[in-house]
């Protein structure tokens, strides 16, 4: 299994600013992902964070709005840029295992409120 | 596109059995996962199915029919602590890429 931590755990931000969320895994993992979870909703995949190359974004998400870094096999960041109240959500990172099946482990999430 | 459907909410009584269904239509299938998520917490892994049939794990069992695009999670001997959201997730063509259903909020009553 993998233990994942995220910073910050929560933040309140002003419209038009940017916030960078950090995700740290306690072991090297091949795959890391970023999700968004609106209140009372399920998880929507934003992008796959690729080590050493650009992230792969899902439909509806773009690099200019959600730039992602993955400098090594244990760390990734997600930036929410030029925020608006619609970006208020919980952002979770996850790491893929390399066991017998491809389980994902999730971080505790970052609760973002944009005023 | 990916389409994964679950009931929004269910209520059951402590000690009873409850079945949460999930139907899916996805471009590719490499496995189906069930996660439990308590309010304000991260999802935690419950079960995995890749072949048709039933996987049992203590009080929790999960069933898969690939031909029908159908799975269910069975919870036995319900406890109050089982009150949570249950998320069905399908791993698509790309390994490790998960697509989640909307989640089923389970309320367990005394």
Coordinates of C-alpha atoms in Angstrom, one line a residue:
Chain A
X1 CA 0.0 0.0 0.0
X2 CA 0.9 3.7 -0.3
X3 CA 0.4 6.5 2.2
X4 CA -0.4 9.8 0.6
X5 CA -0.3 13.2 2.1
X6 CA -1.5 16.5 0.7
X7 CA -0.8 20.1 1.5
X8 CA -2.7 22.3 2.3
X9 CA -5.6 20.4 3.7
X10 CA -7.9 23.3 3.1
X11 CA -7.7 26.9 1.9
X12 CA -9.9 29.9 1.2
X13 CA -8.8 32.0 -1.8
X14 CA -9.8 35.1 -3.6
X15 CA -11.1 35.1 -7.1
X16 CA -8.3 35.5 -9.7
X17 CA -5.5 34.1 -7.6
X18 CA -3.8 30.7 -8.0
X19 CA -3.2 27.9 -5.5
X20 CA -0.7 25.0 -5.7
X21 CA -1.5 21.8 -4.0
X22 CA 1.2 19.3 -3.1
X23 CA 0.9 15.6 -3.1
X24 CA 3.6 13.4 -1.4
X25 CA 3.7 9.5 -1.6
X26 CA 5.7 7.5 0.9
X27 CA 7.0 5.2 -1.8
X28 CA 7.9 5.3 -5.4
X29 CA 4.8 4.9 -7.7
X30 CA 4.5 4.7 -11.4
X31 CA 1.1 6.4 -11.7
X32 CA -0.2 9.5 -10.0
X33 CA -3.6 11.2 -10.7
X34 CA -5.5 14.3 -9.8
X35 CA -9.3 14.3 -9.2
X36 CA -11.9 16.8 -8.4
X37 CA -14.8 16.1 -6.1
X38 CA -17.7 18.6 -6.0
X39 CA -19.7 18.6 -2.7
X40 CA -21.9 15.5 -2.6
X41 CA -20.6 14.3 -5.9
X42 CA -18.2 11.6 -7.0
X43 CA -14.7 11.9 -8.3
X44 CA -13.9 13.3 -11.7
X45 CA -10.5 12.6 -13.1
X46 CA -8.6 15.8 -14.0
X47 CA -5.3 14.4 -15.4
X48 CA -2.7 11.8 -15.1
X49 CA 0.6 13.2 -13.8
X50 CA 3.4 11.7 -15.8
X51 CA 7.0 11.7 -14.4
X52 CA 9.3 13.5 -16.8
X53 CA 6.7 14.5 -19.3
X54 CA 3.6 16.7 -19.6
X55 CA 0.5 15.6 -17.8
X56 CA -2.4 13.9 -19.8
X57 CA -5.6 15.8 -19.3
X58 CA -9.2 14.5 -19.5
X59 CA -11.8 16.2 -21.6
X60 CA -12.9 19.5 -20.1
X61 CA -9.6 20.1 -18.3
X62 CA -6.7 22.1 -19.8
X63 CA -3.1 22.7 -18.8
X64 CA -3.4 26.5 -18.6
X65 CA -6.1 26.2 -15.9
X66 CA -4.6 23.1 -14.1
X67 CA -0.8 23.0 -14.6
X68 CA 0.7 19.8 -13.1
X69 CA 4.2 18.9 -12.2
X70 CA 5.7 15.5 -11.5
X71 CA 9.4 15.9 -10.9
X72 CA 10.0 12.4 -9.4
X73 CA 8.2 9.2 -8.6
X74 CA 7.0 10.3 -5.1
X75 CA 5.8 13.9 -5.6
X76 CA 3.3 15.9 -7.7
X77 CA 1.7 19.3 -7.7
X78 CA -1.5 20.6 -9.1
X79 CA -2.1 24.4 -9.5
X80 CA -5.6 25.8 -9.8
X81 CA -5.0 29.0 -11.8
X82 CA -7.0 32.2 -12.0
X83 CA -9.6 30.8 -9.7
X84 CA -13.3 31.5 -9.7
X85 CA -16.0 30.3 -7.3
X86 CA -16.8 27.5 -9.6
X87 CA -13.4 26.0 -8.7
X88 CA -14.5 25.5 -5.1
X89 CA -14.2 21.8 -4.6
X90 CA -12.1 19.0 -3.0
X91 CA -9.0 18.1 -5.0
X92 CA -7.6 14.6 -4.4
X93 CA -4.4 13.0 -5.6
X94 CA -4.0 9.3 -6.0
X95 CA -1.2 6.9 -6.7
X96 CA -1.5 3.6 -8.6
X97 CA -0.1 0.5 -7.1
X98 CA 2.1 -2.0 -8.7
X99 CA 0.7 -5.1 -7.1
X100 CA -1.3 -7.9 -8.6
X101 CA -4.0 -5.5 -9.6
X102 CA -4.1 -1.8 -10.2
X103 CA -5.6 -0.4 -7.0
X104 CA -5.4 3.3 -6.4
X105 CA -4.7 4.9 -3.0
X106 CA -6.0 8.3 -2.3
X107 CA -4.7 11.3 -0.4
X108 CA -6.9 13.0 2.2
X109 CA -7.9 15.8 -0.2
X110 CA -7.6 19.6 -0.3
X111 CA -10.8 21.5 0.3
X112 CA -10.7 24.7 -1.7
X113 CA -13.1 27.6 -1.3
X114 CA -12.9 30.5 -3.7
X115 CA -14.6 33.7 -2.7
Chain B
X1 CA -17.5 8.0 -23.4
X2 CA -17.8 6.5 -20.0
X3 CA -21.2 5.9 -18.2
X4 CA -21.3 4.5 -14.8
X5 CA -24.6 4.4 -12.9
X6 CA -25.4 3.9 -9.2
X7 CA -28.4 4.7 -7.1
X8 CA -28.0 8.0 -5.3
X9 CA -29.0 7.0 -1.9
X10 CA -30.1 4.0 0.1
X11 CA -31.3 3.3 3.6
X12 CA -31.0 0.1 5.6
X13 CA -31.3 -1.2 9.1
X14 CA -28.4 -2.2 11.4
X15 CA -27.9 -6.0 11.2
X16 CA -29.5 -6.2 7.7
X17 CA -28.1 -6.9 4.3
X18 CA -27.9 -4.3 1.5
X19 CA -27.0 -4.6 -2.1
X20 CA -25.7 -1.6 -4.0
X21 CA -25.8 -2.0 -7.8
X22 CA -23.6 -0.5 -10.5
X23 CA -24.0 -0.6 -14.2
X24 CA -21.4 0.6 -16.6
X25 CA -20.7 1.3 -20.3
X26 CA -17.1 2.2 -20.9
X27 CA -14.6 2.2 -23.7
X28 CA -12.5 -0.7 -22.4
X29 CA -12.5 -2.7 -19.2
X30 CA -9.6 -3.8 -17.1
X31 CA -11.4 -4.3 -13.8
X32 CA -14.1 -2.9 -11.4
X33 CA -13.4 -1.5 -8.0
X34 CA -15.5 -0.5 -5.1
X35 CA -14.4 2.2 -2.7
X36 CA -15.9 3.4 0.6
X37 CA -15.8 7.1 1.4
X38 CA -16.9 8.5 4.8
X39 CA -17.8 12.2 4.8
X40 CA -14.8 14.4 4.6
X41 CA -12.4 11.5 4.2
X42 CA -10.5 9.9 1.3
X43 CA -11.9 6.9 -0.5
X44 CA -10.6 3.6 0.7
X45 CA -10.4 0.4 -1.3
X46 CA -13.0 -2.3 -0.6
X47 CA -13.0 -4.8 -3.5
X48 CA -11.8 -5.6 -7.0
X49 CA -13.4 -7.8 -9.7
X50 CA -11.9 -8.5 -13.1
X51 CA -13.5 -11.9 -13.8
X52 CA -17.2 -12.8 -13.7
X53 CA -18.4 -14.0 -10.3
X54 CA -18.5 -13.2 -6.7
X55 CA -15.5 -12.1 -4.6
X56 CA -16.1 -12.4 -0.8
X57 CA -14.2 -10.5 1.8
X58 CA -15.6 -10.7 5.3
X59 CA -18.9 -8.8 5.5
X60 CA -18.4 -7.4 2.0
X61 CA -18.9 -9.2 -1.3
X62 CA -18.7 -7.9 -4.8
X63 CA -20.1 -9.5 -7.9
X64 CA -19.4 -8.8 -11.6
X65 CA -21.0 -9.7 -14.9
X66 CA -18.9 -8.4 -17.7
X67 CA -21.4 -9.4 -20.4
X68 CA -24.1 -7.4 -18.7
X69 CA -21.9 -4.5 -17.6
X70 CA -23.1 -5.0 -14.1
X71 CA -21.7 -5.2 -10.6
X72 CA -23.0 -5.1 -7.1
X73 CA -21.6 -4.7 -3.6
X74 CA -23.2 -6.7 -0.9
X75 CA -22.8 -5.6 2.7
X76 CA -23.9 -8.1 5.4
X77 CA -24.6 -7.6 9.1
X78 CA -24.7 -3.9 8.6
X79 CA -23.2 -1.7 11.3
X80 CA -23.7 2.0 12.0
X81 CA -20.1 2.6 10.9
X82 CA -21.0 1.4 7.4
X83 CA -22.9 4.6 6.8
X84 CA -20.8 6.2 4.0
X85 CA -20.8 6.7 0.3
X86 CA -19.9 3.7 -1.9
X87 CA -18.2 4.4 -5.2
X88 CA -18.1 2.1 -8.1
X89 CA -15.1 2.7 -10.4
X90 CA -14.1 1.1 -13.7
X91 CA -10.6 0.8 -14.9
X92 CA -10.6 1.6 -18.6
X93 CA -8.3 0.7 -21.5
X94 CA -5.4 2.7 -19.9
X95 CA -4.3 0.8 -16.9
X96 CA -4.7 2.6 -13.6
X97 CA -7.1 5.2 -15.2
X98 CA -10.3 5.0 -13.2
X99 CA -13.8 6.3 -14.0
X100 CA -16.1 6.7 -11.0
X101 CA -19.8 6.5 -10.7
X102 CA -21.7 9.2 -8.8
X103 CA -21.6 7.2 -5.6
X104 CA -24.3 5.7 -3.4
X105 CA -24.9 7.3 0.0
X106 CA -25.8 4.5 2.4
X107 CA -27.6 5.4 5.6
X108 CA -27.7 2.7 8.3
X109 CA -30.4 3.2 10.9
X110 CA -30.6 1.6 14.3

